[in-house]
PDB file of C-alpha atoms in Angstrom:
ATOM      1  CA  UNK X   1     243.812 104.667  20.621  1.00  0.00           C
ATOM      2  CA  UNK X   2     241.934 103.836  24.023  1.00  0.00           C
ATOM      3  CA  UNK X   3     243.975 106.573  25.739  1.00  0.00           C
ATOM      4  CA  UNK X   4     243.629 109.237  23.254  1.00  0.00           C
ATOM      5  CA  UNK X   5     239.623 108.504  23.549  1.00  0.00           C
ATOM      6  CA  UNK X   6     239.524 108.285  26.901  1.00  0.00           C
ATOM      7  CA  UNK X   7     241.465 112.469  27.293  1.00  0.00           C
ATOM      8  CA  UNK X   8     238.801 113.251  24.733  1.00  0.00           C
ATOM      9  CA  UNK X   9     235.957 112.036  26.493  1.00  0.00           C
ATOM     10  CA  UNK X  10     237.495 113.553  29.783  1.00  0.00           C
ATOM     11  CA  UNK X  11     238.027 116.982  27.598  1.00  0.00           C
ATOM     12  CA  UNK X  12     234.005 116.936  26.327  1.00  0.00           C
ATOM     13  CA  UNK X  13     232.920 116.059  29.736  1.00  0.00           C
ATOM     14  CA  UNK X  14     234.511 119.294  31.361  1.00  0.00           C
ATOM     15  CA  UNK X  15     233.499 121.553  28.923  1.00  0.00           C
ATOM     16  CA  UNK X  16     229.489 120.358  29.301  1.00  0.00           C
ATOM     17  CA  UNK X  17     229.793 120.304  33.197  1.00  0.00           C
ATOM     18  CA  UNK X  18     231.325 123.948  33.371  1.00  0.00           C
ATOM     19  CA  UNK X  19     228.641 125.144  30.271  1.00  0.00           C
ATOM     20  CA  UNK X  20     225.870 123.801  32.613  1.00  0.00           C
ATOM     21  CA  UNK X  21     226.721 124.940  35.783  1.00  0.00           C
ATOM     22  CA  UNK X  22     226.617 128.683  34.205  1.00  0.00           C
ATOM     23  CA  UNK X  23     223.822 127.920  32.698  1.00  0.00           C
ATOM     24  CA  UNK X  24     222.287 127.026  36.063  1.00  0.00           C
ATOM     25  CA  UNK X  25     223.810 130.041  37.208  1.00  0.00           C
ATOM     26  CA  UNK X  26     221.959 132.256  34.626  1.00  0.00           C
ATOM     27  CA  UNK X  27     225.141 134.018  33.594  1.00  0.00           C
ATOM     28  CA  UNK X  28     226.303 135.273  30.250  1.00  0.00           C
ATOM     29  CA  UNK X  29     229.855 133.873  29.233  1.00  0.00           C
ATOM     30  CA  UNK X  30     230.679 137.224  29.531  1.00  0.00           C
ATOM     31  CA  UNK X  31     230.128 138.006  32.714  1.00  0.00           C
ATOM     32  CA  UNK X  32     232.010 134.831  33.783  1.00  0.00           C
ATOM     33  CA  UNK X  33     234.949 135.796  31.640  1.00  0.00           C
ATOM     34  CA  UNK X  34     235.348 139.100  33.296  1.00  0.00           C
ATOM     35  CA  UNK X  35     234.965 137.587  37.109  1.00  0.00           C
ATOM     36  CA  UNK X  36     237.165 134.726  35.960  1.00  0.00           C
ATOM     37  CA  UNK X  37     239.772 137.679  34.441  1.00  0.00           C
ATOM     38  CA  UNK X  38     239.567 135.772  31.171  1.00  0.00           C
ATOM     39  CA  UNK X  39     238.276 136.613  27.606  1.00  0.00           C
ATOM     40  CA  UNK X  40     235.319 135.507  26.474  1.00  0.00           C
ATOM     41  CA  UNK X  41     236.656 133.944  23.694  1.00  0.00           C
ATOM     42  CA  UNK X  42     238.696 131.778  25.794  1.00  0.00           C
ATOM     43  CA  UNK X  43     235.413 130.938  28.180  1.00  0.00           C
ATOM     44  CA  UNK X  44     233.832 129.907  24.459  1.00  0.00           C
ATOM     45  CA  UNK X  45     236.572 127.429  23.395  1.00  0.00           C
ATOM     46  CA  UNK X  46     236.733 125.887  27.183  1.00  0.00           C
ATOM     47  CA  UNK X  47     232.602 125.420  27.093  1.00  0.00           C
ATOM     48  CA  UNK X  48     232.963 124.200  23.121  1.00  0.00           C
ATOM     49  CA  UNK X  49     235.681 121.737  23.993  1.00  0.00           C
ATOM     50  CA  UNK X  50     237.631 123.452  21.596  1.00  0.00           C
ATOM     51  CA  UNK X  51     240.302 124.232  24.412  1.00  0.00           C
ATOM     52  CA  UNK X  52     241.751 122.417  27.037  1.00  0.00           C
ATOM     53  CA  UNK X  53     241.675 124.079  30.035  1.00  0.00           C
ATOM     54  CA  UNK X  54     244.272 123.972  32.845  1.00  0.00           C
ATOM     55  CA  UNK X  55     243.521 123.056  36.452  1.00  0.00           C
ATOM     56  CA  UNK X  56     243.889 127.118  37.521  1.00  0.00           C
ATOM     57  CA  UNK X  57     241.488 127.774  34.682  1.00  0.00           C
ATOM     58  CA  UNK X  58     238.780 125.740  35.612  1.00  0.00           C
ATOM     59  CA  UNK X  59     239.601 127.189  39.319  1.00  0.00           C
ATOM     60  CA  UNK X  60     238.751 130.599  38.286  1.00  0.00           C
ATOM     61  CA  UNK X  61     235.797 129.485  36.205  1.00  0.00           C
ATOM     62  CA  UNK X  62     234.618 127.805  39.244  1.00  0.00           C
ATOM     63  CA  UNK X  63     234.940 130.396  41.680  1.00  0.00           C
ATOM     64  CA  UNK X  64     233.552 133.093  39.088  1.00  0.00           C
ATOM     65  CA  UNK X  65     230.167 130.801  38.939  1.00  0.00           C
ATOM     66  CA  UNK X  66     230.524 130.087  43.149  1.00  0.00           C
ATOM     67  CA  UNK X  67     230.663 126.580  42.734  1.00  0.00           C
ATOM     68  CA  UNK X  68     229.859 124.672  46.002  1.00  0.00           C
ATOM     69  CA  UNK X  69     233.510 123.002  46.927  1.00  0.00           C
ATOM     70  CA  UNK X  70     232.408 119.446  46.863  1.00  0.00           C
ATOM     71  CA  UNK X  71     231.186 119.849  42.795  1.00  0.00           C
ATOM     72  CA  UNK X  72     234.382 121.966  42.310  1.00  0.00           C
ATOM     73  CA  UNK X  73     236.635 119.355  43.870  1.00  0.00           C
ATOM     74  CA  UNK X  74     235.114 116.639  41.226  1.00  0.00           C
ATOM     75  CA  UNK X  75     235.388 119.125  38.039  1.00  0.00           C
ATOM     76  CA  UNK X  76     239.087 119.978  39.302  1.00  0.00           C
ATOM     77  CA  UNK X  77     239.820 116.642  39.245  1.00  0.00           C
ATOM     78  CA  UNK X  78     238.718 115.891  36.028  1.00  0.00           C
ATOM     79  CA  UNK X  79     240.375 119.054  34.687  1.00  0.00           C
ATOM     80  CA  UNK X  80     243.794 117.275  36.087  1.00  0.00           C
ATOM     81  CA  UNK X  81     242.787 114.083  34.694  1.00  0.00           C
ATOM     82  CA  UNK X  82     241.825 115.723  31.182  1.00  0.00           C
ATOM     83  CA  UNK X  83     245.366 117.486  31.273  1.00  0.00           C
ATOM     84  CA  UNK X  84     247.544 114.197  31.682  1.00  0.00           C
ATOM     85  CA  UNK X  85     247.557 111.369  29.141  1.00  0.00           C
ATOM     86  CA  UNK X  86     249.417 108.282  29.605  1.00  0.00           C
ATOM     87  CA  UNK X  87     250.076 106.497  26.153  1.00  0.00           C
ATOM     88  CA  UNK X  88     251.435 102.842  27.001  1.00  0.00           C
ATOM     89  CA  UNK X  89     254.277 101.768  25.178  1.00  0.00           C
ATOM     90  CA  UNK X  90     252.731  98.180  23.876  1.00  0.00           C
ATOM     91  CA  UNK X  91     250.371 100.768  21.863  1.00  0.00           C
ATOM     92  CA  UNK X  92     253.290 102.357  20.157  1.00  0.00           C
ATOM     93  CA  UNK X  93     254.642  98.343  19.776  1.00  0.00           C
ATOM     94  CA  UNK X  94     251.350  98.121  17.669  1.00  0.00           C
ATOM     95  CA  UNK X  95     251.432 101.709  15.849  1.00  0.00           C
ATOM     96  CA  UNK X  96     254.990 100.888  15.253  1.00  0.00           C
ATOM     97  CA  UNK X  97     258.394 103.055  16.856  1.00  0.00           C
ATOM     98  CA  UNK X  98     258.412 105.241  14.369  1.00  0.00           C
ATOM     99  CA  UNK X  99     255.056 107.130  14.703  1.00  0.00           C
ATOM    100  CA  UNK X 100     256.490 108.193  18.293  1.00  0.00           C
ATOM    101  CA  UNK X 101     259.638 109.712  16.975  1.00  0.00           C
ATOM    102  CA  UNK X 102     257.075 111.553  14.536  1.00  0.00           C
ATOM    103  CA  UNK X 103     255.310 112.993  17.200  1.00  0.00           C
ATOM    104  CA  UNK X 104     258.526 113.706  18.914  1.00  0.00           C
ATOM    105  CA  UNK X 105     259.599 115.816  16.285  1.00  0.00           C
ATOM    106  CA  UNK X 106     256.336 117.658  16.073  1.00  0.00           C
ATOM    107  CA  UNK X 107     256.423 118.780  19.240  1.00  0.00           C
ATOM    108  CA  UNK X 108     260.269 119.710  18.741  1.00  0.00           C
ATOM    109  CA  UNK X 109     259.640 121.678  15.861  1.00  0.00           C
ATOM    110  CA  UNK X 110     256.828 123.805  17.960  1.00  0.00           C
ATOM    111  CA  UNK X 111     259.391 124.207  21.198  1.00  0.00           C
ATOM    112  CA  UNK X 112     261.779 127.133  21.466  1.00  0.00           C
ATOM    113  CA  UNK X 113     263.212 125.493  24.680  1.00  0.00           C
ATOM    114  CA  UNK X 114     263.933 121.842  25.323  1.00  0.00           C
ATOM    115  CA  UNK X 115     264.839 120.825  28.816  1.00  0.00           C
ATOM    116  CA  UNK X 116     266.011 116.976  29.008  1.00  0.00           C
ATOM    117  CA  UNK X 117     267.151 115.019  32.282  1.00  0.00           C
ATOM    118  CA  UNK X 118     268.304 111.455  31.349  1.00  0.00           C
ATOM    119  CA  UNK X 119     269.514 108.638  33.804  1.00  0.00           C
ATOM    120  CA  UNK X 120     269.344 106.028  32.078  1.00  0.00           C
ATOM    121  CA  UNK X 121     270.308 106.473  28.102  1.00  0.00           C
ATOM    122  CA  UNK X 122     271.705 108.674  25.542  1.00  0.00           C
ATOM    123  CA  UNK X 123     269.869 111.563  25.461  1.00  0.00           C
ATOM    124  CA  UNK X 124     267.314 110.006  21.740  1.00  0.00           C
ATOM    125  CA  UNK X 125     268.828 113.583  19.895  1.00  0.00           C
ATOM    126  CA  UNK X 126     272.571 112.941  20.656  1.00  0.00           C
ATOM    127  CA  UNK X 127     272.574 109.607  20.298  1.00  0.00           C
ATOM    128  CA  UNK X 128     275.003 108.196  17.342  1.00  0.00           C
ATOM    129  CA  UNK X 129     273.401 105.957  14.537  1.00  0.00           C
ATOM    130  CA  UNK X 130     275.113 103.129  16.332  1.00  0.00           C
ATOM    131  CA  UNK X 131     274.021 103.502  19.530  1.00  0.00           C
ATOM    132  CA  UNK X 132     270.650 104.290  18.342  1.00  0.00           C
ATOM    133  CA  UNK X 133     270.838 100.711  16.325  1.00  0.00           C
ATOM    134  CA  UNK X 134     271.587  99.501  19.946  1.00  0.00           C
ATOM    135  CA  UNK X 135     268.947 101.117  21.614  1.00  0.00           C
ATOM    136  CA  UNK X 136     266.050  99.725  19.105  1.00  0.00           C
ATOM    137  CA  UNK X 137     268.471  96.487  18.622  1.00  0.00           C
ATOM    138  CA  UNK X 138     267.351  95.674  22.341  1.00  0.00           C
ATOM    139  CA  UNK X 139     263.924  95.333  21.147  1.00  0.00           C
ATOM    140  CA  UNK X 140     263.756  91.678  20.131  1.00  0.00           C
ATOM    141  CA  UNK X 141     260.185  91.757  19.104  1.00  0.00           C
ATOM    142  CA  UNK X 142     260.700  94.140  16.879  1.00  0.00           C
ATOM    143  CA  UNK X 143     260.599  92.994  13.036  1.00  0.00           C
ATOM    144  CA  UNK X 144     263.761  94.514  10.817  1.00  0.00           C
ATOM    145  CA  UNK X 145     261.607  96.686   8.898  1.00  0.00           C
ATOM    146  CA  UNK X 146     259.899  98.190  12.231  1.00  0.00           C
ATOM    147  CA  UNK X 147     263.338  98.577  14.062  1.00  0.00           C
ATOM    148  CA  UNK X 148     264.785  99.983  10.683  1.00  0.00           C
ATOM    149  CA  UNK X 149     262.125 102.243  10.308  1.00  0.00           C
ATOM    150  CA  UNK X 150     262.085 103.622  14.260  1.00  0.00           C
ATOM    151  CA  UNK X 151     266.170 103.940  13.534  1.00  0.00           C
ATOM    152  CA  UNK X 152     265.639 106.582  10.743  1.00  0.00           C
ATOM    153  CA  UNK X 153     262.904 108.305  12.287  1.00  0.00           C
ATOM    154  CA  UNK X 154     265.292 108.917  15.361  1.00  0.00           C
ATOM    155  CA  UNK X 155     268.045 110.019  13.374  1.00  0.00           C
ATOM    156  CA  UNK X 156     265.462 112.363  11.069  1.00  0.00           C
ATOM    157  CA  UNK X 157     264.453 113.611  14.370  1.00  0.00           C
ATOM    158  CA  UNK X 158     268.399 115.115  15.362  1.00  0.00           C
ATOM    159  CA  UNK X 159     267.860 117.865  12.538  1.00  0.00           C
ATOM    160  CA  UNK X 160     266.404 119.613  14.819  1.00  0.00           C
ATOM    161  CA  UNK X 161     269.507 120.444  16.726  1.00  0.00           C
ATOM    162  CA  UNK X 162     271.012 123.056  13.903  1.00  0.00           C
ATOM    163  CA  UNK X 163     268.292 125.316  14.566  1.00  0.00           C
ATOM    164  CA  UNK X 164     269.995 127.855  15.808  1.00  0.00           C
ATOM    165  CA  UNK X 165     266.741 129.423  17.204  1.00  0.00           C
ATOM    166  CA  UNK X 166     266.230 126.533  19.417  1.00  0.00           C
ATOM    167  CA  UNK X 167     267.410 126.151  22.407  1.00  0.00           C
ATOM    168  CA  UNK X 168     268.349 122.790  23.730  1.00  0.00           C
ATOM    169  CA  UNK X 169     269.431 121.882  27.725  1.00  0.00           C
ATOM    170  CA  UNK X 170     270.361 117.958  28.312  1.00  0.00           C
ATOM    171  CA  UNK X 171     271.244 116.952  32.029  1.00  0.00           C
ATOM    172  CA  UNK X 172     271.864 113.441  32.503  1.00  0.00           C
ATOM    173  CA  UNK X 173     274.198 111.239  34.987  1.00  0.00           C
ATOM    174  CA  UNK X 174     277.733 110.226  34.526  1.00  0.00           C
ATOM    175  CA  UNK X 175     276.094 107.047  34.941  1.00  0.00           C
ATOM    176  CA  UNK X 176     274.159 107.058  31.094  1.00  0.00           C
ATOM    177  CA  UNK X 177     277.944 107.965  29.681  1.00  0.00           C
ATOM    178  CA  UNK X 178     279.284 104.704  31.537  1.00  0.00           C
ATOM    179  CA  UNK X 179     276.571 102.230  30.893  1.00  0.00           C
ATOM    180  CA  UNK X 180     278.304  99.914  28.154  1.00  0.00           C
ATOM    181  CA  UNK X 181     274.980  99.704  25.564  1.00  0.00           C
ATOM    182  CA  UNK X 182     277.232  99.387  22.686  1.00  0.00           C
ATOM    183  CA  UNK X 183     281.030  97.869  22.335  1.00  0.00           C
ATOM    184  CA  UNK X 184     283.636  99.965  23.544  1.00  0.00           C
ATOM    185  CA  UNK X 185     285.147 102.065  20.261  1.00  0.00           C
ATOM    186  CA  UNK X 186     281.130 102.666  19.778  1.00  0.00           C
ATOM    187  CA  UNK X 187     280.313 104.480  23.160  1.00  0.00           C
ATOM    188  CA  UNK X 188     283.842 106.658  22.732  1.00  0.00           C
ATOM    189  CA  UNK X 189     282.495 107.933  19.352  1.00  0.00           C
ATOM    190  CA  UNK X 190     279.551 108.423  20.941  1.00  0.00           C
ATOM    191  CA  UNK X 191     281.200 110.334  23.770  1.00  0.00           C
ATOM    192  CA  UNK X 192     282.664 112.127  21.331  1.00  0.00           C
ATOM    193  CA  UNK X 193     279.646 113.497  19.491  1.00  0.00           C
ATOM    194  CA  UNK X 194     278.406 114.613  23.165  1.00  0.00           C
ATOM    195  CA  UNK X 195     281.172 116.771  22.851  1.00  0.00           C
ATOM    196  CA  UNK X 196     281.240 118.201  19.941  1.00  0.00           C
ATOM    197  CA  UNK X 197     277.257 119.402  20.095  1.00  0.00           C
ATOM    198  CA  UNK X 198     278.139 120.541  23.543  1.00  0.00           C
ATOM    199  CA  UNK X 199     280.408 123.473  21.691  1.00  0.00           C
ATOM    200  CA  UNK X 200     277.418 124.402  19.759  1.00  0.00           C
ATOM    201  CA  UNK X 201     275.790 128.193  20.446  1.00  0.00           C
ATOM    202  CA  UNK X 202     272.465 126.713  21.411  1.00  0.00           C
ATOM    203  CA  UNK X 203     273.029 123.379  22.988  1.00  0.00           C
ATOM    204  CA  UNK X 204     273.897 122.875  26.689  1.00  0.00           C
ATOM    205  CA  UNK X 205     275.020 119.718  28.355  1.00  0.00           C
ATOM    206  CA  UNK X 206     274.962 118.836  31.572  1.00  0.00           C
ATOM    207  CA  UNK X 207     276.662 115.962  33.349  1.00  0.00           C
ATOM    208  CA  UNK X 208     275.868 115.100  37.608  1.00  0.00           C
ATOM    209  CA  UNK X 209     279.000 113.252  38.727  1.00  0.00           C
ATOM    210  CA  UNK X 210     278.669 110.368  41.039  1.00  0.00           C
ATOM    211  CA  UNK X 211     280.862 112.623  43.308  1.00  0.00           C
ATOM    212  CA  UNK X 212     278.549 115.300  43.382  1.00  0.00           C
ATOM    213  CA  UNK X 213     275.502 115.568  46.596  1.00  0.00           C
ATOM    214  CA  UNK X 214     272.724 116.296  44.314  1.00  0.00           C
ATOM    215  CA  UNK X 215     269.711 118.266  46.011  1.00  0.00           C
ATOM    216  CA  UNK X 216     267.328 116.172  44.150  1.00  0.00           C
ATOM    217  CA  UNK X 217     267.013 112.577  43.807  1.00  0.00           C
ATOM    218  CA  UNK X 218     266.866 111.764  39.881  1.00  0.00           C
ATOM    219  CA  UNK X 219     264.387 109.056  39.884  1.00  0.00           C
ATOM    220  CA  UNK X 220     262.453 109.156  36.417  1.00  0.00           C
ATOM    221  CA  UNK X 221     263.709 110.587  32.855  1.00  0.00           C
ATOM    222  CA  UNK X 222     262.001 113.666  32.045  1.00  0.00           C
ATOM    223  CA  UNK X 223     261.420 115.874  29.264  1.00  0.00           C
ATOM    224  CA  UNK X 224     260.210 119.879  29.368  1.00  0.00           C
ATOM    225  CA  UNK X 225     259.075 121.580  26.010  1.00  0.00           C
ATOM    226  CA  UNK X 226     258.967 125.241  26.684  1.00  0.00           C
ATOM    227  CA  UNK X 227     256.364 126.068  29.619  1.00  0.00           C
ATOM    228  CA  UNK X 228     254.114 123.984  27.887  1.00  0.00           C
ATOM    229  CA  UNK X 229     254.201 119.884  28.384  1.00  0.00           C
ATOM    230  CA  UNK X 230     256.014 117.953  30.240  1.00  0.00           C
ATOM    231  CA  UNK X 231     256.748 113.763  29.416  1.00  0.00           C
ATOM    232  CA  UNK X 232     257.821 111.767  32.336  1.00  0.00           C
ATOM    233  CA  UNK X 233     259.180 107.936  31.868  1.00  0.00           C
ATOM    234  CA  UNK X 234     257.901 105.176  33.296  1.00  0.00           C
ATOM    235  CA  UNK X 235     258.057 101.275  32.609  1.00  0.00           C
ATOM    236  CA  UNK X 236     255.087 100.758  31.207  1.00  0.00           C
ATOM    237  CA  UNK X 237     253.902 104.115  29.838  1.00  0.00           C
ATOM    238  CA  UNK X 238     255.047 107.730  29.219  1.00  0.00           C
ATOM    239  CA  UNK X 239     252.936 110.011  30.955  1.00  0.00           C
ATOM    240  CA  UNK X 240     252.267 113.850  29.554  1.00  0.00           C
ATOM    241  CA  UNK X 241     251.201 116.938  31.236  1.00  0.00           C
ATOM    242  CA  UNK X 242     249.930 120.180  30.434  1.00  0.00           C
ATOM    243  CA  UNK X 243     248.850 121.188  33.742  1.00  0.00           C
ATOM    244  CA  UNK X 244     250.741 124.432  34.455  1.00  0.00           C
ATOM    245  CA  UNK X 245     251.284 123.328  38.260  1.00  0.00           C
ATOM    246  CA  UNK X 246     252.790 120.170  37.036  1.00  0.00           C
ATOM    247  CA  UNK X 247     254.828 121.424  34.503  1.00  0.00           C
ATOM    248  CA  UNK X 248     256.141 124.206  37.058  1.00  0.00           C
ATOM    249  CA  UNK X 249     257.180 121.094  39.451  1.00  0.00           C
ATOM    250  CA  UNK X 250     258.953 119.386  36.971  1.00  0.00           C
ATOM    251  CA  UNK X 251     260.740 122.866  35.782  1.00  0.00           C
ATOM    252  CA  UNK X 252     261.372 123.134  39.338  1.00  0.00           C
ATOM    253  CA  UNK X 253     263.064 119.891  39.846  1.00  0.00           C
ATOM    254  CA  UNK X 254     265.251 120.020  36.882  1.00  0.00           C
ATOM    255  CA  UNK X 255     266.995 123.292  38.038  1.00  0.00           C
ATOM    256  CA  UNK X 256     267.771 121.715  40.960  1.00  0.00           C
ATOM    257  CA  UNK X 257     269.667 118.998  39.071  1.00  0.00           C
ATOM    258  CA  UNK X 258     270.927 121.024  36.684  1.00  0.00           C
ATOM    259  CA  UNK X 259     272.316 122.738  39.806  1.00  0.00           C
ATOM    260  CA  UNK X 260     274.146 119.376  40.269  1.00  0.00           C
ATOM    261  CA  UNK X 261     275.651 119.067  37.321  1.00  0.00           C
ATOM    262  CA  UNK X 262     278.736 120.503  35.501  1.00  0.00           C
ATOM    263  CA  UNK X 263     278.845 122.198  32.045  1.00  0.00           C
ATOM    264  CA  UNK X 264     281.170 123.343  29.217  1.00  0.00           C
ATOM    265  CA  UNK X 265     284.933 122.469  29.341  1.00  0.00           C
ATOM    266  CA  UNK X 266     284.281 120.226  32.879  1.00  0.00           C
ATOM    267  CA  UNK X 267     281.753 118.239  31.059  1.00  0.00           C
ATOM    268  CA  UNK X 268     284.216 118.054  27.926  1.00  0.00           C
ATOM    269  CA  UNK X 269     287.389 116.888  30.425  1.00  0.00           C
ATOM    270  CA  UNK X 270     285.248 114.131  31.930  1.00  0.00           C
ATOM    271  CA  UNK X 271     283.756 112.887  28.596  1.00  0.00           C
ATOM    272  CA  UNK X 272     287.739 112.900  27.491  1.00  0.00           C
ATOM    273  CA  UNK X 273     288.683 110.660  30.606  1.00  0.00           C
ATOM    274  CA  UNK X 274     285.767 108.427  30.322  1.00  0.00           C
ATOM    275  CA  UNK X 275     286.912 107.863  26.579  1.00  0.00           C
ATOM    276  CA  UNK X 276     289.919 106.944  27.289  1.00  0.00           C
ATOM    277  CA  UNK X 277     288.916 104.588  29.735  1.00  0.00           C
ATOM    278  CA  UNK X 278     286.747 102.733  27.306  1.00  0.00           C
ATOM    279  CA  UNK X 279     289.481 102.599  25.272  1.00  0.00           C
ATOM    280  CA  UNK X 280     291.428 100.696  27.344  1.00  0.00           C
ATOM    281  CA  UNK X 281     288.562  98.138  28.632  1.00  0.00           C
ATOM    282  CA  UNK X 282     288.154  94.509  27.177  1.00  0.00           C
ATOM    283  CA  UNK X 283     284.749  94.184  24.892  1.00  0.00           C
TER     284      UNK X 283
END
């Protein structure tokens, strides 16, 4: 894929820039791993390409070699660069639905804690198999065998969830419970498998009211794997960060709607009264 070249290219270019400049220096990677408070190990795989390194890495490395600012400003930027990806979704059109539920449950199976805000759909891991038929049912372009294939792959993916040593956090709006994506008797079963996970030991939901003054504006769905990566939503792409500065503001900003939003037996009493509502509505 174009993109996936491109963060490889950006990756390769780093680690020759930073080998050369300590080369210039006439330092050992030693002695730049103890100024930089790394190993030398680490300073190995960063110079080899072999590791990615984060913005605050290539900081340190920088000021252990005393960079001049205006060639550290350029290498810092292309460390930030090298640390987000943006993978549109037309190339997942081509590589077909499925492949990114694969990858979705690769990274799941490496991530002890999931963080999830949602303001537009169904959380993809709570979703029921007929609201996920809904979801991918949207897609007109897709052929039945690509659509039936990105259904199961979804649905694979939700085995994740009985993992008890998981941990799994989902804050969305009351808004995602009340779009009508599927006919009424289908989004109170789905309601209703919302609350029954919600009882499990190590999943959490979250629901911000429309009542409730949020601190933070919820603009984009957003997902947080451990410390590690963050995805962000957009139209046209998904974006993904490693940068530890980025991931922080992200971890930051779903606390604060997580702050927003009620848990447990409130969550369960709303998803009970919005049920009941739908039950009542003309399809």
């Amino acid at each position: 894929m174009p993109d996936q070249t491109d963060a490889s290219d950006r990756r390769q270019d780093l680690a020759e820039a930073l080998r050369l400049l300590r080369k210039r220096a006439g330092l050992t990677g030693q002695t730049v791993a103890r100024r930089a408070g790394m190993s030398q190990s680490k300073v190995s795989k960063i110079e080899t390409g072999r590791l990615l390194p984060s913005v605050l890495d290539v900081e340190r490395i920088l000021k252990a070699l005393e960079v001049p600012h205006d060639v550290g400003a350029d290498l810092i930027r292309l460390a930030r660069q090298a640390n987000t990806e943006a993978r549109s979704w037309r190339a997942y059109e081509r590589l077909g639905y499925h492949k990114k539920q694969q990858e979705l449950a690769a990274i799941e199976a490496q991530t002890r804690t999931l963080r999830l805000f949602q303001n537009a759909l169904i959380p993809g891991l709570l979703q029921t198999p007929e609201y996920v038929q809904a979801v991918f049912g949207r897609k007109s372009h897709l052929s039945p065998d690509a659509r039936a294939k990105a259904i199961a792959a979804r649905l694979e993916r939700q085995n994740v969830l009985y993992d008890q040593r998981k941990e799994f956090i989902f804050v969305m709006t009351e808004s995602v419970l009340r779009w009508r994506i599927c006919p009424n008797a289908v989004m109170v079963t789905q309601l209703d498998r919302i609350g029954s996970l919600s009882r499990m030991a190590n999943i959490r939901v979250g629901v911000i009211p429309w009542s409730a003054r949020p601190a933070e504006f919820p603009l984009t769905s957003f997902c947080l794997f451990d410390n590690r990566l963050v995805t962000v939503e957009a139209f046209h792409c998904e974006l993904a960060t490693r940068d530890p500065k980025d991931v922080n503001l992200y971890f930051d900003r779903f606390s604060a709607l997580a702050a927003s939003a009620i848990f447990d037996d409130s969550v369960r009493e709303m998803l009970s009264r919005i049920a009941e509502e739908y039950r009542t509505l003309p399809d």
